[in-house]
């Protein structure tokens, strides 16, 4: 059986699923196959109001990667905010910079907090190497401005997500744009001093720790991987 | 904190208050005595939602606990329910005795709201009144042979757990076997809070794998409320909305931070934050 035949069988199983459990299983199998032809069906699964199936579909779309980006971007305009949040999550997981404008707009203006949350996270997981070097500073400045704005969102979880992205951006620009890096450090400190939410403040402390010692973190992560490999052997 | 689905009201994307009627604090307080019952009902909700802790708001909400004007066809008291819910959020202990009086109201939803708000206000003076309601479901220290459904047992049990009513553990424990699953979970949650024994936390973890989404949502809230760290991975993997998993994990995180004396982040806190990051 070739990929196309397999895709047809797995897609039909999703379309014919008659219970939420069967749907979940069918979407999981389709997602695990990692076939490009599955993209429209996986995207449809984001709107089924079945959180388990949506999680599996997001994972599948992230694994497929670039080929899923333009169909996902089309879905962002959809009326279904539930599906929109999952689509933004998938785009954030892929990190393709073609999604930048959608992520910026969603993070700053979407009425749904789960969309703003996913978009805020996505701004920190962009693949910077895809940006032409001469545009990089402009784009990173745009992202920083958006993150500074949404780190004052009224919802704690959006601020929490913004902190995770301020962290990765600070590490990305530490050497290239030291003044931006300092701006992020200041913002984090201000949030630690003034944010009303203990969960957000705790995430800020974690971010400060990671920004201060990214080298240590990386060394530690590498060491852990070696140890894991030894254990699994 | 309670196990009913509306506890997530502030979180749902449709719960965007910008859509609602916009009020000033003065208008909302004045509306509690409006001739329009709909405006009164909305004002009581609004004062709680925006946590308007002004003395005038508290005073009028307490008065609204004795409202007779707003009735449902079944004899319920909509304004009393909203006023009781709001008073829990405002954190003013003047409301404690009036809310205890509400535990005798004929409307079960008023009794439920009162129990939830008494839990939030955290004053153990209400424990005997809660125990009296709990005992309606018991014969001695056992459940009634004909299961009783007349009281909001889940709210009562959760309040007793949060209020650390440890001397009444023998009366809480039988509800682990109550036929309604939500009541069982509330009992497990309370038993964990009263004993710190992991067997009760594990019971909730097991329930996360249950079939009904509605129940899994309730259990996520329960685990967040008790801050049960060993549940972290199961919460992250549960089949439910990420928003609810994030709130649950935040409960675990805050519990970790509040129970760590030093300024450093514990390994548990870091583990939880890594899980939360993956769910954003």
Coordinates of C-alpha atoms in Angstrom, one line a residue:
Chain A
X1 CA 0.0 0.0 0.0
X2 CA 1.4 3.4 -0.9
X3 CA 1.1 6.6 1.2
X4 CA -1.9 7.8 -0.8
X5 CA -3.9 4.7 -0.3
X6 CA -3.1 4.6 3.4
X7 CA -4.1 8.3 3.6
X8 CA -7.5 7.6 2.0
X9 CA -8.2 4.7 4.4
X10 CA -7.2 6.8 7.5
X11 CA -9.1 9.8 6.3
X12 CA -12.2 7.8 5.7
X13 CA -11.9 6.4 9.3
X14 CA -12.0 10.0 10.6
X15 CA -15.0 10.9 8.5
X16 CA -17.0 7.9 9.4
X17 CA -16.2 7.9 13.2
X18 CA -19.5 7.8 15.0
X19 CA -18.4 8.3 18.6
X20 CA -16.0 10.7 20.2
X21 CA -13.8 7.9 21.2
X22 CA -13.6 6.5 17.7
X23 CA -13.0 9.9 16.3
X24 CA -10.1 10.4 18.8
X25 CA -8.5 7.1 17.8
X26 CA -9.0 7.8 14.0
X27 CA -7.4 11.3 14.3
X28 CA -4.6 9.9 16.3
X29 CA -3.8 7.3 13.7
X30 CA -4.1 9.8 10.8
X31 CA -1.8 12.3 12.7
X32 CA 0.7 9.6 13.4
X33 CA 1.0 8.7 9.7
X34 CA 2.5 12.2 9.0
X35 CA 1.2 12.3 5.4
X36 CA 0.7 15.7 3.7
X37 CA -2.6 14.7 2.2
X38 CA -4.0 14.4 5.7
X39 CA -3.6 18.2 6.3
X40 CA -7.2 19.2 5.3
X41 CA -8.7 16.4 7.4
X42 CA -6.5 17.2 10.4
X43 CA -7.4 20.9 10.1
X44 CA -11.1 19.9 10.1
X45 CA -10.5 17.9 13.3
X46 CA -9.5 21.2 15.0
X47 CA -13.2 22.3 14.8
X48 CA -14.9 19.1 16.1
X49 CA -15.1 20.3 19.7
X50 CA -13.3 17.2 20.8
X51 CA -10.2 18.4 22.7
X52 CA -8.4 15.0 22.6
X53 CA -8.8 14.8 18.8
X54 CA -7.7 18.5 18.5
X55 CA -4.5 17.8 20.5
X56 CA -3.7 14.8 18.3
X57 CA -4.4 16.9 15.1
X58 CA -2.2 19.7 16.3
X59 CA 0.6 17.3 16.9
X60 CA 0.1 15.8 13.5
X61 CA 0.1 19.2 11.8
X62 CA 3.3 20.2 13.6
X63 CA 5.0 17.0 12.5
X64 CA 4.0 17.7 8.9
X65 CA 5.4 21.2 9.3
X66 CA 5.8 23.6 6.4
X67 CA 3.2 22.0 4.1
X68 CA 0.5 22.7 6.7
X69 CA 1.3 26.4 7.1
X70 CA -0.7 28.0 4.3
X71 CA -3.9 25.9 4.9
X72 CA -3.6 26.8 8.6
X73 CA -3.2 30.5 7.8
X74 CA -6.4 30.4 5.7
X75 CA -8.2 28.9 8.7
X76 CA -7.2 31.8 11.0
X77 CA -9.9 33.9 9.3
X78 CA -12.6 31.3 10.2
X79 CA -15.4 32.2 12.5
X80 CA -14.8 29.3 14.8
X81 CA -12.7 30.6 17.7
X82 CA -12.1 27.1 19.1
X83 CA -10.6 25.9 15.9
X84 CA -8.7 29.2 15.5
X85 CA -7.0 28.7 18.9
X86 CA -5.9 25.2 17.8
X87 CA -4.7 26.5 14.4
X88 CA -2.6 29.2 16.1
X89 CA -1.2 26.5 18.4
X90 CA -0.2 24.4 15.4
X91 CA 1.4 27.5 13.7
X92 CA 3.3 28.3 16.9
X93 CA 4.6 24.7 17.1
X94 CA 5.8 24.8 13.5
X95 CA 7.4 28.3 14.0
X96 CA 7.3 29.2 10.3
X97 CA 7.8 33.0 9.9
X98 CA 5.0 33.1 7.3
X99 CA 2.7 33.0 10.3
X100 CA 4.2 36.2 11.8
X101 CA 1.6 38.7 10.8
X102 CA -1.3 36.3 11.9
X103 CA 0.5 35.7 15.2
X104 CA 1.0 39.4 15.8
X105 CA -2.5 40.3 15.1
X106 CA -4.0 37.4 17.1
X107 CA -1.8 38.1 20.1
X108 CA -2.7 41.8 20.2
X109 CA -6.4 41.9 19.2
X110 CA -8.2 38.5 19.3
X111 CA -11.1 38.5 21.7
X112 CA -10.5 34.9 22.7
X113 CA -8.0 34.5 25.5
X114 CA -7.0 31.0 24.3
X115 CA -6.1 32.5 20.9
X116 CA -4.1 35.3 22.4
X117 CA -2.4 32.8 24.7
X118 CA -1.4 30.5 21.8
X119 CA -0.3 33.5 19.6
X120 CA 1.8 35.0 22.5
X121 CA 3.6 31.6 22.8
X122 CA 4.1 31.4 19.0
X123 CA 5.9 34.8 18.9
X124 CA 8.6 33.2 21.0
X125 CA 9.0 30.0 19.0
X126 CA 9.6 31.5 15.5
X127 CA 12.4 30.0 13.4
X128 CA 14.6 33.2 13.3
X129 CA 17.0 31.6 10.8
X130 CA 14.1 31.8 8.2
X131 CA 14.2 35.6 8.3
X132 CA 16.6 37.3 5.9
X133 CA 19.5 38.8 7.9
X134 CA 18.8 42.4 6.8
X135 CA 15.2 42.1 8.1
X136 CA 15.9 40.4 11.4
X137 CA 16.3 43.4 13.6
X138 CA 13.0 44.9 12.2
X139 CA 11.1 41.7 12.8
X140 CA 12.5 41.1 16.3
X141 CA 11.6 44.7 17.2
X142 CA 8.0 44.2 16.0
X143 CA 7.8 41.0 18.1
X144 CA 9.3 42.7 21.1
X145 CA 6.8 45.5 20.9
X146 CA 3.9 43.1 20.7
X147 CA 5.2 41.1 23.6
X148 CA 5.6 44.2 25.8
X149 CA 2.0 45.1 25.0
X150 CA 0.5 41.7 25.7
X151 CA 2.5 41.2 28.9
X152 CA -0.1 43.7 30.3
X153 CA -3.0 41.6 29.1
X154 CA -5.9 41.4 31.5
X155 CA -5.7 37.5 31.6
X156 CA -3.0 35.9 33.6
X157 CA -2.5 33.1 31.1
X158 CA -1.8 35.5 28.3
X159 CA 0.8 37.3 30.4
X160 CA 2.3 34.0 31.4
X161 CA 2.6 33.0 27.7
X162 CA 4.2 36.4 26.9
X163 CA 6.8 35.8 29.6
X164 CA 7.8 32.5 28.0
X165 CA 8.3 34.4 24.7
X166 CA 10.1 37.3 26.3
X167 CA 12.5 34.7 27.7
X168 CA 13.3 33.1 24.3
X169 CA 13.5 36.4 22.6
X170 CA 15.9 37.7 25.3
X171 CA 18.2 34.7 24.7
X172 CA 17.9 35.1 20.9
X173 CA 18.9 38.8 20.9
X174 CA 21.4 38.7 23.9
X175 CA 24.4 39.2 21.6
X176 CA 23.0 40.9 18.5
X177 CA 20.7 43.5 20.1
X178 CA 21.9 44.2 23.7
X179 CA 19.6 47.2 24.2
X180 CA 16.5 45.1 23.3
X181 CA 17.8 42.4 25.7
X182 CA 18.1 45.1 28.4
X183 CA 14.5 46.2 27.7
X184 CA 13.3 42.6 28.2
X185 CA 15.2 42.3 31.4
X186 CA 13.6 45.5 32.7
X187 CA 10.2 44.4 31.7
X188 CA 10.6 41.0 33.5
X189 CA 11.8 42.7 36.6
X190 CA 8.8 45.1 36.5
X191 CA 6.4 42.2 36.1
X192 CA 8.1 40.4 39.1
X193 CA 7.5 43.5 41.2
X194 CA 4.0 44.4 40.1
X195 CA 2.1 41.5 38.5
X196 CA -0.9 40.5 40.6
X197 CA -0.7 36.8 39.8
X198 CA 1.6 34.4 41.7
X199 CA 1.7 32.0 38.8
X200 CA 2.9 34.7 36.4
X201 CA 5.5 36.0 38.9
X202 CA 6.8 32.5 39.4
X203 CA 7.2 32.1 35.6
X204 CA 9.0 35.4 35.5
X205 CA 11.5 34.2 38.1
X206 CA 12.0 31.0 36.0
X207 CA 12.6 33.2 32.9
X208 CA 15.1 35.4 34.7
X209 CA 17.0 32.3 35.7
X210 CA 17.0 31.0 32.2
X211 CA 18.0 34.4 30.6
X212 CA 20.8 34.9 33.1
X213 CA 22.3 31.5 32.5
X214 CA 21.4 30.3 29.1
X215 CA 24.8 28.7 28.7
X216 CA 24.5 26.8 31.9
X217 CA 21.0 25.7 30.9
X218 CA 22.3 24.4 27.5
X219 CA 25.2 22.7 29.1
X220 CA 22.9 21.1 31.6
X221 CA 20.4 20.0 28.9
X222 CA 23.2 18.4 26.9
X223 CA 24.4 16.6 30.0
X224 CA 20.9 15.4 30.9
X225 CA 20.6 14.0 27.3
X226 CA 23.8 12.1 27.6
X227 CA 22.6 10.7 30.9
X228 CA 19.3 9.7 29.5
X229 CA 21.0 8.0 26.6
X230 CA 23.2 6.1 29.0
X231 CA 20.1 5.0 31.0
X232 CA 18.3 3.9 27.9
X233 CA 21.2 1.9 26.8
Chain B
X1 CA -13.7 26.7 44.2
X2 CA -16.3 24.1 43.5
X3 CA -16.9 21.2 41.2
X4 CA -19.7 22.7 39.1
X5 CA -18.9 23.6 35.5
X6 CA -19.7 27.3 36.0
X7 CA -16.5 27.7 37.9
X8 CA -14.8 28.1 34.6
X9 CA -17.0 31.0 33.6
X10 CA -14.2 33.6 33.8
X11 CA -12.2 31.5 31.5
X12 CA -14.5 30.6 28.7
X13 CA -13.9 32.6 25.5
X14 CA -17.6 33.5 25.4
X15 CA -17.4 34.9 28.9
X16 CA -15.9 38.0 27.5
X17 CA -17.4 40.7 29.7
X18 CA -16.9 43.4 27.1
X19 CA -20.0 41.9 25.5
X20 CA -22.1 42.5 28.6
X21 CA -23.8 45.7 29.6
X22 CA -21.3 48.0 31.0
X23 CA -22.0 49.5 34.4
X24 CA -20.2 51.8 36.8
X25 CA -19.8 50.7 40.3
X26 CA -22.3 53.3 41.5
X27 CA -24.9 52.1 38.9
X28 CA -24.4 48.5 39.8
X29 CA -24.9 49.2 43.6
X30 CA -28.0 51.3 42.8
X31 CA -29.4 48.6 40.5
X32 CA -29.5 46.1 43.4
X33 CA -32.6 48.1 44.5
X34 CA -34.0 48.7 41.0
X35 CA -37.6 48.0 40.3
X36 CA -36.4 45.9 37.3
X37 CA -35.6 42.4 38.7
X38 CA -33.4 41.6 35.7
X39 CA -31.2 44.6 36.5
X40 CA -30.9 43.5 40.1
X41 CA -29.9 40.0 39.1
X42 CA -27.3 41.3 36.7
X43 CA -25.9 43.8 39.2
X44 CA -25.4 41.1 41.8
X45 CA -23.4 39.0 39.3
X46 CA -21.5 42.1 38.1
X47 CA -20.4 43.2 41.6
X48 CA -19.0 39.7 42.2
X49 CA -17.3 39.4 38.8
X50 CA -15.5 42.7 39.3
X51 CA -14.9 42.1 43.0
X52 CA -16.4 45.4 44.1
X53 CA -15.6 45.3 47.8
X54 CA -17.2 48.6 48.8
X55 CA -19.2 48.6 52.0
X56 CA -22.4 49.7 50.2
X57 CA -22.1 46.8 47.8
X58 CA -21.6 44.3 50.6
X59 CA -24.4 45.8 52.6
X60 CA -26.9 45.6 49.8
X61 CA -25.8 42.2 48.7
X62 CA -26.4 40.9 52.2
X63 CA -29.8 42.5 52.1
X64 CA -30.5 40.7 48.8
X65 CA -29.9 37.3 50.6
X66 CA -33.4 37.9 52.0
X67 CA -35.1 39.0 48.7
X68 CA -38.6 37.8 48.2
X69 CA -39.4 39.6 45.0
X70 CA -37.5 37.5 42.5
X71 CA -38.8 33.9 42.3
X72 CA -38.7 31.1 39.7
X73 CA -41.8 29.1 38.9
X74 CA -40.4 26.3 41.1
X75 CA -40.0 28.6 44.0
X76 CA -36.2 29.3 43.6
X77 CA -34.6 32.6 44.5
X78 CA -32.4 33.8 41.6
X79 CA -31.3 37.1 43.2
X80 CA -30.4 35.3 46.4
X81 CA -28.2 32.8 44.5
X82 CA -26.3 35.6 42.7
X83 CA -25.9 37.6 45.9
X84 CA -24.6 34.6 47.7
X85 CA -22.1 33.9 44.9
X86 CA -20.9 37.5 44.8
X87 CA -20.4 37.7 48.6
X88 CA -17.9 34.9 48.4
X89 CA -15.8 36.8 45.9
X90 CA -15.8 40.0 47.8
X91 CA -14.0 38.5 50.8
X92 CA -15.9 40.6 53.5
X93 CA -16.5 38.5 56.6
X94 CA -19.6 40.5 57.5
X95 CA -21.2 38.1 55.0
X96 CA -20.4 35.0 57.0
X97 CA -23.4 34.9 59.4
X98 CA -26.0 35.9 56.7
X99 CA -24.6 33.1 54.4
X100 CA -24.8 30.6 57.3
X101 CA -28.5 31.6 57.5
X102 CA -28.8 30.8 53.7
X103 CA -27.8 27.2 54.4
X104 CA -31.5 26.9 55.6
X105 CA -33.0 28.4 52.5
X106 CA -35.6 26.2 50.7
X107 CA -33.7 26.7 47.3
X108 CA -30.9 24.1 46.9
X109 CA -29.0 26.5 44.6
X110 CA -28.9 29.1 47.3
X111 CA -27.6 26.6 49.8
X112 CA -25.0 25.5 47.2
X113 CA -23.9 29.1 46.6
X114 CA -23.7 29.8 50.3
X115 CA -21.5 26.8 51.0
X116 CA -19.2 27.7 48.1
X117 CA -18.9 31.3 49.4
X118 CA -18.4 30.2 53.0
X119 CA -15.5 28.1 51.7
X120 CA -14.0 31.2 50.0
X121 CA -14.4 33.4 53.0
X122 CA -12.6 30.8 55.1
X123 CA -14.1 31.4 58.5
X124 CA -14.5 28.0 60.3
X125 CA -17.4 29.4 62.4
X126 CA -19.7 27.9 59.6
X127 CA -18.5 24.3 60.1
X128 CA -21.2 23.2 62.5
X129 CA -23.9 24.5 60.1
X130 CA -22.3 22.7 57.2
X131 CA -22.0 19.5 59.2
X132 CA -25.7 19.7 60.0
X133 CA -26.5 19.7 56.3
X134 CA -24.0 16.9 55.6
X135 CA -25.7 14.7 58.1
X136 CA -29.0 14.8 56.1
X137 CA -27.2 12.3 53.9
X138 CA -26.0 10.1 56.7
X139 CA -27.3 7.6 59.2
X140 CA -24.8 7.8 62.0
X141 CA -21.4 7.4 60.2
X142 CA -22.8 5.7 57.1
X143 CA -24.6 6.9 53.9
X144 CA -28.3 6.5 54.0
X145 CA -29.4 3.3 52.3
X146 CA -31.6 5.3 50.0
X147 CA -29.1 7.8 48.5
X148 CA -30.1 11.4 49.5
X149 CA -30.0 14.0 46.7
X150 CA -31.5 16.9 48.6
X151 CA -28.3 18.7 49.6
X152 CA -25.4 20.2 47.6
X153 CA -23.0 17.6 49.1
X154 CA -20.2 18.4 46.7
X155 CA -20.1 22.1 47.8
X156 CA -20.5 21.2 51.4
X157 CA -17.6 18.6 51.3
X158 CA -15.3 20.9 49.5
X159 CA -15.9 23.7 52.0
X160 CA -15.2 21.3 54.9
X161 CA -11.9 20.2 53.3
X162 CA -10.8 23.8 52.7
X163 CA -11.8 24.9 56.2
X164 CA -9.8 22.0 57.7
X165 CA -12.7 20.5 59.6
X166 CA -10.4 17.6 60.6
X167 CA -12.6 16.5 63.6
X168 CA -15.3 15.5 61.1
X169 CA -13.3 13.2 58.9
X170 CA -15.6 10.2 59.8
X171 CA -18.6 12.1 58.4
X172 CA -16.8 13.1 55.2
X173 CA -15.3 9.7 54.4
X174 CA -18.6 7.9 53.7
X175 CA -19.3 10.2 50.8
X176 CA -16.4 8.6 48.8
X177 CA -19.1 5.9 48.1
X178 CA -21.9 8.3 47.1
X179 CA -23.6 7.2 43.9
X180 CA -23.0 10.6 42.3
X181 CA -19.4 10.8 40.9
X182 CA -19.1 14.5 41.5
X183 CA -19.9 14.0 45.2
X184 CA -17.3 11.2 45.3
X185 CA -14.6 13.5 43.9
X186 CA -15.6 16.3 46.3
X187 CA -15.2 13.8 49.1
X188 CA -11.8 12.6 47.8
X189 CA -10.7 16.2 47.5
X190 CA -11.8 17.0 51.0
X191 CA -10.2 13.8 52.4
X192 CA -6.9 14.8 50.8
X193 CA -7.1 18.2 52.3
X194 CA -7.9 16.8 55.7
X195 CA -5.4 14.0 55.8
X196 CA -2.8 14.7 53.1
X197 CA -2.9 11.0 52.3
X198 CA -1.9 10.4 48.7
X199 CA -4.5 7.6 48.3
X200 CA -7.2 10.3 47.9
X201 CA -5.1 12.3 45.4
X202 CA -4.6 9.2 43.4
X203 CA -8.3 8.6 43.4
X204 CA -8.7 11.9 41.6
X205 CA -5.9 11.1 39.2
X206 CA -7.6 7.9 38.3
X207 CA -10.9 9.9 37.7
X208 CA -9.0 12.0 35.1
X209 CA -9.1 9.0 32.9
X210 CA -12.9 8.7 33.1
X211 CA -15.2 8.8 30.1
X212 CA -17.2 12.0 30.6
X213 CA -15.5 15.2 29.7
X214 CA -17.7 17.1 32.2
X215 CA -16.3 15.0 35.0
X216 CA -12.7 15.2 33.8
X217 CA -13.1 19.0 33.9
X218 CA -14.3 18.9 37.5
X219 CA -11.4 16.7 38.5
X220 CA -8.9 19.1 36.9
X221 CA -10.3 21.8 39.1
X222 CA -10.2 19.6 42.2
X223 CA -6.6 18.6 41.6
X224 CA -5.6 22.3 41.1
X225 CA -7.4 23.2 44.3
X226 CA -5.5 20.7 46.4
X227 CA -2.2 21.3 44.6
X228 CA -1.5 17.6 44.3
X229 CA 2.0 17.5 42.7
X230 CA 2.1 13.8 41.7
X231 CA -0.9 14.5 39.3
X232 CA 1.1 17.0 37.1
X233 CA 1.8 14.6 34.2
X234 CA -1.7 13.1 34.3
X235 CA -3.2 16.6 34.2
X236 CA -1.0 17.6 31.2
X237 CA -2.1 14.5 29.3
X238 CA -5.8 14.5 30.2
X239 CA -8.3 14.7 27.4
X240 CA -9.7 18.2 28.1
X241 CA -9.2 21.8 27.1
X242 CA -5.7 23.2 27.6
X243 CA -7.2 26.2 29.4
X244 CA -8.6 24.0 32.1
X245 CA -5.3 22.0 32.4
X246 CA -3.4 25.2 32.7
X247 CA -5.6 26.4 35.5
X248 CA -5.2 23.1 37.3
X249 CA -1.4 23.2 36.9
X250 CA -1.3 26.7 38.1
X251 CA -3.0 25.5 41.3
X252 CA -0.2 23.0 41.7
X253 CA 2.4 25.6 41.0
X254 CA 1.1 28.1 43.5
X255 CA 0.9 25.3 46.1
X256 CA 4.6 24.5 45.4
X257 CA 5.7 28.1 45.7
X258 CA 3.6 28.7 48.9
X259 CA 5.1 25.7 50.5
X260 CA 8.7 26.4 49.6
X261 CA 10.4 28.6 52.2
X262 CA 13.4 29.7 50.3
X263 CA 13.5 32.1 47.3
X264 CA 14.7 29.4 44.9
X265 CA 12.4 27.6 42.5
X266 CA 11.8 24.0 43.5
X267 CA 12.3 21.1 41.1
X268 CA 8.6 20.5 41.3
X269 CA 7.8 24.1 40.4
X270 CA 10.1 23.9 37.4
X271 CA 8.6 20.7 36.2
X272 CA 5.1 22.2 36.4
X273 CA 6.1 25.3 34.5
X274 CA 7.7 23.2 31.7
X275 CA 4.4 21.3 31.4
X276 CA 2.4 24.5 31.4
X277 CA 4.7 26.0 28.7
X278 CA 3.9 22.9 26.5
X279 CA 0.2 23.5 26.8
X280 CA 0.1 27.2 25.9

